[in-house]
PDB file of C-alpha atoms and ligand atoms in Angstrom:
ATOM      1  CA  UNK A   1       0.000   0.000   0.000  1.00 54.00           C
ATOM      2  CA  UNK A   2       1.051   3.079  -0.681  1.00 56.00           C
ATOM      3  CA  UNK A   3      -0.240   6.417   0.837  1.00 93.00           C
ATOM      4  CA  UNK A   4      -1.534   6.730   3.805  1.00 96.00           C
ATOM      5  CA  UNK A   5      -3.318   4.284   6.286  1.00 97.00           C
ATOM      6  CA  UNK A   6      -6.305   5.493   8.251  1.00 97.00           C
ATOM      7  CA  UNK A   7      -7.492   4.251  11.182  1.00 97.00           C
ATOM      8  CA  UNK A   8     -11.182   4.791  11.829  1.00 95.00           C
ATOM      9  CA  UNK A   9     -13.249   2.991  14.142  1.00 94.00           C
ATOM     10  CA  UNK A  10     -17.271   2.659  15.843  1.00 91.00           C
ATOM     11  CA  UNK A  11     -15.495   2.297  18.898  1.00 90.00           C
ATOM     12  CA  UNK A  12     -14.267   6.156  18.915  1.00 92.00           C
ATOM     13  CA  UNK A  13     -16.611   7.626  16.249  1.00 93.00           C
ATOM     14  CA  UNK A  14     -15.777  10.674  14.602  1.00 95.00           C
ATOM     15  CA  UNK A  15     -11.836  10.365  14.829  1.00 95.00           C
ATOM     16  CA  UNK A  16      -9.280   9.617  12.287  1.00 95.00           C
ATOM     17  CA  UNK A  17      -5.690   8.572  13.271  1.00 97.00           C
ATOM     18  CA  UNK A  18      -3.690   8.467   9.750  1.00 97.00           C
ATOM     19  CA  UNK A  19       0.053   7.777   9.506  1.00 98.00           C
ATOM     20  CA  UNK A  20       1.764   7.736   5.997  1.00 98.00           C
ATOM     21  CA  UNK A  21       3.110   4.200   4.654  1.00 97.00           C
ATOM     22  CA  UNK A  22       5.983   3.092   2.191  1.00 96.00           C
ATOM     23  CA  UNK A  23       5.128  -0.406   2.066  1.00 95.00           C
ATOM     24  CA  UNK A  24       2.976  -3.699   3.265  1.00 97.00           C
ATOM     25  CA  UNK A  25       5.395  -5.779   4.693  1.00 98.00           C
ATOM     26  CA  UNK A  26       2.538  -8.588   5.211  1.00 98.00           C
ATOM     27  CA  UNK A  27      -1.080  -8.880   5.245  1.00 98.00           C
ATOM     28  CA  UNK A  28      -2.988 -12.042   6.243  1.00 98.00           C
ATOM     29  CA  UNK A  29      -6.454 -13.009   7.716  1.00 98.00           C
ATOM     30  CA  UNK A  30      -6.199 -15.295  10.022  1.00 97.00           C
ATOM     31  CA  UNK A  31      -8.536 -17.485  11.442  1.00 96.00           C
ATOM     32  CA  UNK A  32      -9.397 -14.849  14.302  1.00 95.00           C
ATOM     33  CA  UNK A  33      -8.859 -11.334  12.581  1.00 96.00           C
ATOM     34  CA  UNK A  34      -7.008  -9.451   9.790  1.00 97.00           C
ATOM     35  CA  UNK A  35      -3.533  -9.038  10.096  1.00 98.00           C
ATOM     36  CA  UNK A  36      -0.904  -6.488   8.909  1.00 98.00           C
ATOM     37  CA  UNK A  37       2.554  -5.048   8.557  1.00 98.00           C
ATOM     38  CA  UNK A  38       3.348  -1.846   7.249  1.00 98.00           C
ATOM     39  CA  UNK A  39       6.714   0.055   6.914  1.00 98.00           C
ATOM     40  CA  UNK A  40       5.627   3.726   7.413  1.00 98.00           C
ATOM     41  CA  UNK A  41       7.038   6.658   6.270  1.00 97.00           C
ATOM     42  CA  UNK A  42       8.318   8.291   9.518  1.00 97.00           C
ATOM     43  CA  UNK A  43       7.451   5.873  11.956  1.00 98.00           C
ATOM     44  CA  UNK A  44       8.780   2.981  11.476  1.00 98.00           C
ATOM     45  CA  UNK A  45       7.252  -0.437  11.684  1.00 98.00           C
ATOM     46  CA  UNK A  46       3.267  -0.793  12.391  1.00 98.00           C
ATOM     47  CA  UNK A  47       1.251  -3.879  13.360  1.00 98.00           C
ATOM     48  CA  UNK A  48      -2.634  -3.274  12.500  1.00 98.00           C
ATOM     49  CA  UNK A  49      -5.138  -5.937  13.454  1.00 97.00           C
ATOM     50  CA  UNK A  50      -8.732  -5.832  12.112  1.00 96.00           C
ATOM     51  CA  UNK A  51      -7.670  -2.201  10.902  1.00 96.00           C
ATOM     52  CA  UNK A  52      -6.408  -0.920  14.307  1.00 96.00           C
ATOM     53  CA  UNK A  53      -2.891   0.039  15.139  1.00 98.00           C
ATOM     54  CA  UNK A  54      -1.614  -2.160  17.904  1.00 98.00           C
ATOM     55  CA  UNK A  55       2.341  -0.651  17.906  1.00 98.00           C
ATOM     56  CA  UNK A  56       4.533   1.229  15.656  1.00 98.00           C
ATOM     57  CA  UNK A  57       8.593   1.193  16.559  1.00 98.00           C
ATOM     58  CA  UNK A  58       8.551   5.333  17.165  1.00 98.00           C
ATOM     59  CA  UNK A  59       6.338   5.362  20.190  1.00 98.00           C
ATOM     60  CA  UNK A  60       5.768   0.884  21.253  1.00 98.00           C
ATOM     61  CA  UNK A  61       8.431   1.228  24.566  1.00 98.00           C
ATOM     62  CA  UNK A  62       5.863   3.452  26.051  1.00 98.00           C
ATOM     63  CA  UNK A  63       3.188   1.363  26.301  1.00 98.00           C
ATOM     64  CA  UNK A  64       5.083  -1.933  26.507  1.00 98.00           C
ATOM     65  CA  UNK A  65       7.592  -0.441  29.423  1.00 98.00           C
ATOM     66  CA  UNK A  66       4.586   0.767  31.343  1.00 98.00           C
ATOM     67  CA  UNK A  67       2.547  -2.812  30.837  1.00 98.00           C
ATOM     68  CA  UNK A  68       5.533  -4.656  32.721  1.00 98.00           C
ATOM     69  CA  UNK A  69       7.319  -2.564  34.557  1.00 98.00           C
ATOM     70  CA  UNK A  70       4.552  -0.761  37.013  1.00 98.00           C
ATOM     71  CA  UNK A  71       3.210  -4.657  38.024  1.00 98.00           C
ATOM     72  CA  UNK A  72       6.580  -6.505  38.158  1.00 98.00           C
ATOM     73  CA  UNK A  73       7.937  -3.281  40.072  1.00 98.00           C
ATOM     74  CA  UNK A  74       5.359  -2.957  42.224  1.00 98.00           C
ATOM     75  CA  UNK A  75       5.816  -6.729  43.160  1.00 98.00           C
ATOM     76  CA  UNK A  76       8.659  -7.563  45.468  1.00 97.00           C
ATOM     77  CA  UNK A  77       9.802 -10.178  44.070  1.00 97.00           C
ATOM     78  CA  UNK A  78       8.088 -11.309  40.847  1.00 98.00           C
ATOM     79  CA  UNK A  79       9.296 -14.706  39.837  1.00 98.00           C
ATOM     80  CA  UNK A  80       6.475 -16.545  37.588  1.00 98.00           C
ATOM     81  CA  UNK A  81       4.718 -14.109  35.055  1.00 98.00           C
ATOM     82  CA  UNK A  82       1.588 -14.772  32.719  1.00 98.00           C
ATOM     83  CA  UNK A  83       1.247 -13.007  29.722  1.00 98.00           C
ATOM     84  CA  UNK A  84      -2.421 -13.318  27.891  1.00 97.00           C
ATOM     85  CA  UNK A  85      -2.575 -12.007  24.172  1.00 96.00           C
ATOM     86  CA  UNK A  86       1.267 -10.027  23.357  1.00 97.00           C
ATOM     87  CA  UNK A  87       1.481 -11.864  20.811  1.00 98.00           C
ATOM     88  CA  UNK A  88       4.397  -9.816  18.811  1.00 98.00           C
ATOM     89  CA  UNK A  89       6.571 -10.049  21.842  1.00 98.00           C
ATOM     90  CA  UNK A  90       7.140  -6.912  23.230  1.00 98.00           C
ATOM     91  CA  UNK A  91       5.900  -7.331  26.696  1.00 98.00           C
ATOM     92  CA  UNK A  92       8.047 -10.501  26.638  1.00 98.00           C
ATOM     93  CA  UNK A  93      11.342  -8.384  26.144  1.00 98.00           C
ATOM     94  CA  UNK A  94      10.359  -6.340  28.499  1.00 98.00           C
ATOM     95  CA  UNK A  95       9.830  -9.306  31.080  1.00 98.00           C
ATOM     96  CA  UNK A  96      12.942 -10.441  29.852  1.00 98.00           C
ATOM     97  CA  UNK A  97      14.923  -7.598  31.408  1.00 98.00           C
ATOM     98  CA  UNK A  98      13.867  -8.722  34.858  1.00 98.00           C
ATOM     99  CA  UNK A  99      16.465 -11.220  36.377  1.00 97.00           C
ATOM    100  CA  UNK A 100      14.465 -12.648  39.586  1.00 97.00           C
ATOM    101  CA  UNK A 101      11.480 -13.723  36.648  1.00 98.00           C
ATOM    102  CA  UNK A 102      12.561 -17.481  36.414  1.00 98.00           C
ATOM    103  CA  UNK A 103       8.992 -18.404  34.674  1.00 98.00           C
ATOM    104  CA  UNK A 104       7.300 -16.566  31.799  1.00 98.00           C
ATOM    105  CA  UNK A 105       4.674 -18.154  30.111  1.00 98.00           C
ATOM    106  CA  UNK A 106       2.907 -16.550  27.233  1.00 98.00           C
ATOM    107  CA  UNK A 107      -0.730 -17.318  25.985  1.00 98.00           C
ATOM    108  CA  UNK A 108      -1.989 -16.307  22.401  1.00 97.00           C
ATOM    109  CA  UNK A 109      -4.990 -16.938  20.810  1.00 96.00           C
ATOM    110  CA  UNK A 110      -3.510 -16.443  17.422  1.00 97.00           C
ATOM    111  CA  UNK A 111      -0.127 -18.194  16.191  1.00 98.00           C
ATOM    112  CA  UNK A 112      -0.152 -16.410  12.987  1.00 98.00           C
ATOM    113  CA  UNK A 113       0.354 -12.999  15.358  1.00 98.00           C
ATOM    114  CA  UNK A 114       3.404 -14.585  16.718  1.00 98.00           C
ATOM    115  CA  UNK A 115       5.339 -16.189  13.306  1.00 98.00           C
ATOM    116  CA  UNK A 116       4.304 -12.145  11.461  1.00 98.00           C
ATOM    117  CA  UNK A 117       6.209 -10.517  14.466  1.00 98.00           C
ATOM    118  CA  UNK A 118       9.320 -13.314  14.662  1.00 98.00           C
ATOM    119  CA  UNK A 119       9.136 -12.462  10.878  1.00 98.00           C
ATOM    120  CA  UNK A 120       8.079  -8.685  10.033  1.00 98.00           C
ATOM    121  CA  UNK A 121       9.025  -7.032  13.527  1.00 98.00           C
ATOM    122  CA  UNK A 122      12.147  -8.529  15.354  1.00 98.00           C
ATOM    123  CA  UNK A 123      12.461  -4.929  17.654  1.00 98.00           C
ATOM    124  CA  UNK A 124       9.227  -6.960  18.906  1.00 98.00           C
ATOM    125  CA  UNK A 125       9.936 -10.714  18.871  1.00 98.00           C
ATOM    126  CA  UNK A 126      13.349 -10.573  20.142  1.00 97.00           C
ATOM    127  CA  UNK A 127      11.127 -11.482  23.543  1.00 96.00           C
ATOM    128  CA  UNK A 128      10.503 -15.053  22.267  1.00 98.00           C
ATOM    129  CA  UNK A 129      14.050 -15.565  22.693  1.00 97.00           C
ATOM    130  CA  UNK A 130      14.693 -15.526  26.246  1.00 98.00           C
ATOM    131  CA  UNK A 131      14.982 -19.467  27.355  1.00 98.00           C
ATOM    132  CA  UNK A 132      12.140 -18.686  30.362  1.00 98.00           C
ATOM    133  CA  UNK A 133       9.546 -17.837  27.721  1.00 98.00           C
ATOM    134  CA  UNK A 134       6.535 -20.854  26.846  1.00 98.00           C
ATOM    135  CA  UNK A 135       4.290 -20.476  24.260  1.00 98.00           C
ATOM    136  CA  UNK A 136       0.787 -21.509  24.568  1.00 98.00           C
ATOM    137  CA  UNK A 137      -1.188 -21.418  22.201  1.00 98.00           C
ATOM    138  CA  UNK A 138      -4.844 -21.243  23.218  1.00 96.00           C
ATOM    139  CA  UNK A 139      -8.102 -19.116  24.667  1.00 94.00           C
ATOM    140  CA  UNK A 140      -6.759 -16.479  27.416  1.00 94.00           C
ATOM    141  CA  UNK A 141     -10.088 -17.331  29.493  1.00 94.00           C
ATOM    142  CA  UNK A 142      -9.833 -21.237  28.876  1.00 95.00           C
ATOM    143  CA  UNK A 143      -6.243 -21.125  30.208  1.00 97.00           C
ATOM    144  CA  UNK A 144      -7.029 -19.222  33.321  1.00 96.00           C
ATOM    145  CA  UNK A 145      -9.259 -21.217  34.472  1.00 96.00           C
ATOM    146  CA  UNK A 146      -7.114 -24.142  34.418  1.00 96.00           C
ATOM    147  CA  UNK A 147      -4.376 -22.059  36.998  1.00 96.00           C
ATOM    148  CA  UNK A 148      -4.453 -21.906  40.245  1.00 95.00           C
ATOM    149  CA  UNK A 149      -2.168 -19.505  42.572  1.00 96.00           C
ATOM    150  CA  UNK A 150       0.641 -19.922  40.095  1.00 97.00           C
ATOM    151  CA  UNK A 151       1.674 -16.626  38.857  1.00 98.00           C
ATOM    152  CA  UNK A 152       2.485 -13.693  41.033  1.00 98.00           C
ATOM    153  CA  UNK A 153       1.733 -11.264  38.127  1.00 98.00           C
ATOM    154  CA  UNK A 154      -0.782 -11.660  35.295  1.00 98.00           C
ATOM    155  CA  UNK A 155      -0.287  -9.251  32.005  1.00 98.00           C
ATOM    156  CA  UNK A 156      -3.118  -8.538  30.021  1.00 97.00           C
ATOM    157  CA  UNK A 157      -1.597  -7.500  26.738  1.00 97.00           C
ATOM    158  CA  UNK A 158      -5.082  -7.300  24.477  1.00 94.00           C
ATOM    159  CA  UNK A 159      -6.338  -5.521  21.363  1.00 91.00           C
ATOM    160  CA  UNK A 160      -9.716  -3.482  21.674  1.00 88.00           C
ATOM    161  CA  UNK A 161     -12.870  -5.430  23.156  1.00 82.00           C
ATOM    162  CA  UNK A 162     -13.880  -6.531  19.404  1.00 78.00           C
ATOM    163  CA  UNK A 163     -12.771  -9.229  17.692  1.00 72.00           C
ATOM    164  CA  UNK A 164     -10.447 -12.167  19.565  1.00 75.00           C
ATOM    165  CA  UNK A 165      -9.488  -9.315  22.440  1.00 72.00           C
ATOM    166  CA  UNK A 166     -13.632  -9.057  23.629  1.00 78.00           C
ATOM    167  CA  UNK A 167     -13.454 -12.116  25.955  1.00 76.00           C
ATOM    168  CA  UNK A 168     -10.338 -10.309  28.037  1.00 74.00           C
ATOM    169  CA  UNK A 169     -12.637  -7.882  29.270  1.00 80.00           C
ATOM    170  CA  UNK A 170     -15.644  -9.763  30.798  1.00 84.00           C
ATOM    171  CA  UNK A 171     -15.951 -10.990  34.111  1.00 88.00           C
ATOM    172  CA  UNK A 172     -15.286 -14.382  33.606  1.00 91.00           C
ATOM    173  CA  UNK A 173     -11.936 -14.131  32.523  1.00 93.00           C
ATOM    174  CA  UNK A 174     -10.864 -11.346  35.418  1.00 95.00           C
ATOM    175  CA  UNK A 175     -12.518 -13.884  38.117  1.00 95.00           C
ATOM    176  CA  UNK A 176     -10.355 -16.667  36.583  1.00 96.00           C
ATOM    177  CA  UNK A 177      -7.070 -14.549  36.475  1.00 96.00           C
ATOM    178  CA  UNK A 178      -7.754 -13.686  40.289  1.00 96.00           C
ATOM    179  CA  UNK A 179      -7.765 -17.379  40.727  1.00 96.00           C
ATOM    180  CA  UNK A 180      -5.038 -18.344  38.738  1.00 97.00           C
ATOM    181  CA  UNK A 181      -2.860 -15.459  40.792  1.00 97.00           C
ATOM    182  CA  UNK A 182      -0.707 -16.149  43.935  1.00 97.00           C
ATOM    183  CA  UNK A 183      -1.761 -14.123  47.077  1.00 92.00           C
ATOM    184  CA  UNK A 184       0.232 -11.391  46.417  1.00 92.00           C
ATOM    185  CA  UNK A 185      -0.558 -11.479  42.693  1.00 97.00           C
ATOM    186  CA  UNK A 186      -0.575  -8.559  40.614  1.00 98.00           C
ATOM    187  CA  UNK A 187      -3.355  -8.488  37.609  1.00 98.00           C
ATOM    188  CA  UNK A 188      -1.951  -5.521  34.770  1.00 98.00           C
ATOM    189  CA  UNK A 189      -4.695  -4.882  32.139  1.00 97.00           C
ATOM    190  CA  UNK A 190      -4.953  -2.990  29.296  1.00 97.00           C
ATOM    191  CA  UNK A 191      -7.279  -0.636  30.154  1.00 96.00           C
ATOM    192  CA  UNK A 192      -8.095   1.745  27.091  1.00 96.00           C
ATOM    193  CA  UNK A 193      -8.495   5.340  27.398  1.00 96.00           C
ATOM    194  CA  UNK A 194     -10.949   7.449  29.727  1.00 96.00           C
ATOM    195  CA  UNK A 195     -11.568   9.741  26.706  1.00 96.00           C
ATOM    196  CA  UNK A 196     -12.544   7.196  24.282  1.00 95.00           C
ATOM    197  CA  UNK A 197     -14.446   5.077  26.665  1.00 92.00           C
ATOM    198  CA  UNK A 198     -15.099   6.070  29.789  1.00 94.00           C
ATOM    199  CA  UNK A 199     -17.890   3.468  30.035  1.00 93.00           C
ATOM    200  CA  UNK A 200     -15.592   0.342  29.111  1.00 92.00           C
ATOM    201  CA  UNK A 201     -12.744   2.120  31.488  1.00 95.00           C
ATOM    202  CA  UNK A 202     -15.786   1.954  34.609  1.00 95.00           C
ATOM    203  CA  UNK A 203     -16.990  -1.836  33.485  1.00 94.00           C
ATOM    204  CA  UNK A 204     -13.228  -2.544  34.091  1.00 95.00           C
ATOM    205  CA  UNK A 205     -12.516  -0.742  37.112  1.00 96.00           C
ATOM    206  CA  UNK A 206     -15.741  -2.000  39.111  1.00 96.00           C
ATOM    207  CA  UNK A 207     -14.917  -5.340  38.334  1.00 96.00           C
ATOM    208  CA  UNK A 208     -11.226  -5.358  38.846  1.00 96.00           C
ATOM    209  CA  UNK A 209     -12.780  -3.455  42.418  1.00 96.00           C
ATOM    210  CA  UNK A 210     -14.930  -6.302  43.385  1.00 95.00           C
ATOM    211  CA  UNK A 211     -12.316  -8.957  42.923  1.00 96.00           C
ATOM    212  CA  UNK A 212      -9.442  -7.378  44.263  1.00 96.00           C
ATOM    213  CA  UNK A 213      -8.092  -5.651  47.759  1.00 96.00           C
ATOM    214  CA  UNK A 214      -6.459  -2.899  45.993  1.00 97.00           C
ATOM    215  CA  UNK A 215      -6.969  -1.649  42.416  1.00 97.00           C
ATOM    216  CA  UNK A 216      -5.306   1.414  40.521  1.00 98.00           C
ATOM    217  CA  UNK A 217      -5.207   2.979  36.960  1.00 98.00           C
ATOM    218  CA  UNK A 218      -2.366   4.512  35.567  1.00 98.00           C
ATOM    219  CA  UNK A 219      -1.576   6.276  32.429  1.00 97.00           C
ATOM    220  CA  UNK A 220       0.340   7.472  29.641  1.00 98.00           C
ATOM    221  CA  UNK A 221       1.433   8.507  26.449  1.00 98.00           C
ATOM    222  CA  UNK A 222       1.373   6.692  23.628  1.00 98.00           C
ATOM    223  CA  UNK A 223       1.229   9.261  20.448  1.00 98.00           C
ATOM    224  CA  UNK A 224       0.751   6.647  17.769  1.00 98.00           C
ATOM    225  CA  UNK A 225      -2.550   5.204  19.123  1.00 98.00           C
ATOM    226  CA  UNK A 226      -6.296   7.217  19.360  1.00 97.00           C
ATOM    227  CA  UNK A 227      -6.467   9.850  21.134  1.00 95.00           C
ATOM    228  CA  UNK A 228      -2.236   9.895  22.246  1.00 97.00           C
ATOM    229  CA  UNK A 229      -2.719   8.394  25.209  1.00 96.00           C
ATOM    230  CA  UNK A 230      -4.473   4.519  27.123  1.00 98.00           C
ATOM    231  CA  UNK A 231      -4.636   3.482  30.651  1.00 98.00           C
ATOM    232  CA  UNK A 232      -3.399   0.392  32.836  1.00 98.00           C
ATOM    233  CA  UNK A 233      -6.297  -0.965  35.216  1.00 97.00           C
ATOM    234  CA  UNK A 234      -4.507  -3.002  37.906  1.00 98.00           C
ATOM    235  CA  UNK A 235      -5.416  -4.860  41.272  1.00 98.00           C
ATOM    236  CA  UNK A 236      -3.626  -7.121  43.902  1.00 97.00           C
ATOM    237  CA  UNK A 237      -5.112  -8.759  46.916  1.00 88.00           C
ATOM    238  CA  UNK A 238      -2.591  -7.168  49.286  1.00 89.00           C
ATOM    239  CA  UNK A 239      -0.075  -5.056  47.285  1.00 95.00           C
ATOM    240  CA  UNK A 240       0.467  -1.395  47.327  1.00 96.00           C
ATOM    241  CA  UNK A 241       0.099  -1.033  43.545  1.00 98.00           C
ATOM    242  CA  UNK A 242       0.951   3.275  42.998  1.00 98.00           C
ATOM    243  CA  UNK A 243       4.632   3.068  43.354  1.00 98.00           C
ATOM    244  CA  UNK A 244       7.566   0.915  43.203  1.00 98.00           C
ATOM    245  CA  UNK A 245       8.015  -1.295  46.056  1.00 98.00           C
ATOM    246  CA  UNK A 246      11.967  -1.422  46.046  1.00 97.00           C
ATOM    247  CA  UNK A 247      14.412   0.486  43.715  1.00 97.00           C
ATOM    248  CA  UNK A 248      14.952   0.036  39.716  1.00 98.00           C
ATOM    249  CA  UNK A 249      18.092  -1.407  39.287  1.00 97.00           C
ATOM    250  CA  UNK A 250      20.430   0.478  37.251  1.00 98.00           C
ATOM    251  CA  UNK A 251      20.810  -2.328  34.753  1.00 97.00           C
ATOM    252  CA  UNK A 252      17.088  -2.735  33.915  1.00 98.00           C
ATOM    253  CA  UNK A 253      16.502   1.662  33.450  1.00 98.00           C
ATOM    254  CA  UNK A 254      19.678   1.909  31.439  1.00 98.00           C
ATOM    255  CA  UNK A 255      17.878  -0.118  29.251  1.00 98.00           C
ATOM    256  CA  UNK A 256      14.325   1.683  29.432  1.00 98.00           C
ATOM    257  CA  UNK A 257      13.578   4.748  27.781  1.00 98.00           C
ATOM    258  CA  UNK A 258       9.862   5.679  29.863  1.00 98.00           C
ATOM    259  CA  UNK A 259       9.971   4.025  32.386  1.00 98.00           C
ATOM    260  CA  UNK A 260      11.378   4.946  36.022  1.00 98.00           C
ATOM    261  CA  UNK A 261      10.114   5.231  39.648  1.00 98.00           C
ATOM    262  CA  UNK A 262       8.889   8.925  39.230  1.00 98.00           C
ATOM    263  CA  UNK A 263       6.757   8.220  36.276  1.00 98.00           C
ATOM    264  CA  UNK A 264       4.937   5.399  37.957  1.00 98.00           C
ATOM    265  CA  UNK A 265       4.096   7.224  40.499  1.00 98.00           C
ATOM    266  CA  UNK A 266       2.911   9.860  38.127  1.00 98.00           C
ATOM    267  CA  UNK A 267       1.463   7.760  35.544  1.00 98.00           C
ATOM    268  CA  UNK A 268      -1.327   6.847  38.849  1.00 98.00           C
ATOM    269  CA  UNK A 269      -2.234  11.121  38.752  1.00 98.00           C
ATOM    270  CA  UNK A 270      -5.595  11.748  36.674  1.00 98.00           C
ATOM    271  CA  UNK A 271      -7.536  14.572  35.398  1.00 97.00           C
ATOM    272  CA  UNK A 272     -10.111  15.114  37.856  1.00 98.00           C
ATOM    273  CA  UNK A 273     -12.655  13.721  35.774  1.00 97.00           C
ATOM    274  CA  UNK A 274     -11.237  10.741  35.312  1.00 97.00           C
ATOM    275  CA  UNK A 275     -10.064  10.355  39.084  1.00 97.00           C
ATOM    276  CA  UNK A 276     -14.275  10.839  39.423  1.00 97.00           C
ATOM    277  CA  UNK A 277     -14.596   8.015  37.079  1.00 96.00           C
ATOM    278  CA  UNK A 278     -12.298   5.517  38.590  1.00 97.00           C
ATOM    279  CA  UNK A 279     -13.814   6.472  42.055  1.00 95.00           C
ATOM    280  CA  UNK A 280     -17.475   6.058  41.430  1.00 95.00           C
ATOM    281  CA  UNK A 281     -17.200   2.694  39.142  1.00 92.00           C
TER     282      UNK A 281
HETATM  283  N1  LIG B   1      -6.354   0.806  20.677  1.00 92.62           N
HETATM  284  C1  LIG B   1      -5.216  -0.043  20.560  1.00 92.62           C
HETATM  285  C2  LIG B   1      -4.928  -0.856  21.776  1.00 92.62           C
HETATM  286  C3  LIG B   1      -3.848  -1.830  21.489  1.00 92.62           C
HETATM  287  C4  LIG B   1      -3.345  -2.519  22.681  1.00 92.62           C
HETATM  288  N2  LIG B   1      -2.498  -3.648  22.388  1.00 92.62           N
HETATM  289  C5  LIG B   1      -1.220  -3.352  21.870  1.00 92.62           C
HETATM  290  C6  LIG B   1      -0.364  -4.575  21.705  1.00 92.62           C
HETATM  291  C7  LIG B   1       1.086  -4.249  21.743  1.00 92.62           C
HETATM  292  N3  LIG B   1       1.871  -5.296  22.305  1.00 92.62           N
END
């Protein structure tokens, strides 16, 4: 393709995100959605399912950084992580940087996600390589439910609530994951953006709220997806979830570019409207 890709959805009526392209890389529907890879003009490498940008290489560390580090940071000592969905890898490199994680398994609905990335976006599937990573192959809510207090932080690395992503963000699947978490577990979920849906953001938070002790939701920038910016819904059953609970060791934030202690913190600040929202769900 050449010219410029548009991404327009019902989910955020009205709104056109457009980036200029050089080149389709790959394009493929799968048995669960529409996949493809563009090189872009200016922004490097893009991964689009079912017509909505999931990462490009200018701005993906923001969002995948803030994904692992605020839960494994917040954690004291994370040593067996889930990921559900991620399937181009990203959140797995980040994991990856982590050198008390000892188990990281990974489970993705759609293998064909998985074999574009290893093939069309290495910056991303360089995370497959790390030795502690297993693939699984499979339904995020059928897995769950066959854990029990295994993992001490679950990552919910989803596209939008349409398509193969819909089933992350019903109550089923969160009551599994609580399950399926140790006692100190950490649940991380991508939690859209308070502008775009302040509904879906409420649905999340009052049901992360019933199952969990402590809930929180951060967030931040991310330029390249709808309206610049998404959230992080999170909950434990006994951890303090708004800032790190020891320090960042210098090895792992020499290697981050978002990421650090002040920003979590920060990231947990919202517009007063949105503060309303996340209070009253
Ligand atoms: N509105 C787009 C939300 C996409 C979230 N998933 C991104 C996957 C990157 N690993």
């Amino acid at each position: 393709m050449n010219g410029w890709f548009s991404e327009t959805s019902d989910m955020w009526p009205g709104i056109a995100l457009s980036i200029e392209i050089e080149k389709t890389l790959f394009s493929k529907k799968s048995g669960f959605q529409q996949i493809d890879v563009y090189e872009t003009k200016n922004h490097g490498r893009m991964l689009v399912l079912d017509g909505i940008i999931q990462l490009t290489y200018f701005d993906e560390f923001t969002y995948q950084e803030m994904l692992v580090h605020t839960p494994l940071f917040a954690h004291p000592c994370p040593e067996k992580v889930l990921v559900i969905g991620g399937g181009d890898g990203g959140v797995l490199r980040e994991i990856a940087k982590h050198d008390n994680i000892r188990v990281i398994d990974i489970c993705e609905i759609d293998e064909d996600v998985i074999s574009a990335s290893k093939k069309f976006l290495p910056k991303m599937s360089c995370g497959f390589k790390d030795p502690r990573v297993t693939i699984h192959i499979a339904d995020g809510t059928q897995f769950v439910q066959q854990q029990e207090k295994e993992y001490d932080v679950i990552i919910v690395d989803s596209s939008d609530p349409i398509g193969p992503g819909e089933i992350l963000f019903e109550q089923n699947f969160y009551e599994h994951s609580q399950k399926a978490l140790k006692k100190n577990g950490i649940i991380a979920i991508q939690g859209e953006s308070f502008f775009l849906h302040p509904d879906m953001v409420q649905k999340m938070v009052n049901i992360i709220k019933q199952l969990f002790k402590n809930h929180a939701y951060s967030n931040f920038l991310v330029p390249t997806f709808t309206g610049g910016h998404i959230g992080i819904c999170l909950g434990s059953n006994g951890l303090e979830l708004k800032k790190p609970s020891r320090q960042i060791p210098k090895n792992v934030q020499d290697q981050l570019k978002y990421y650090t202690a002040k920003v979590h913190e920060a990231s947990f600040v919202l517009p007063y409207f949105a503060e309303k929202l996340i209070k009253d769900a």
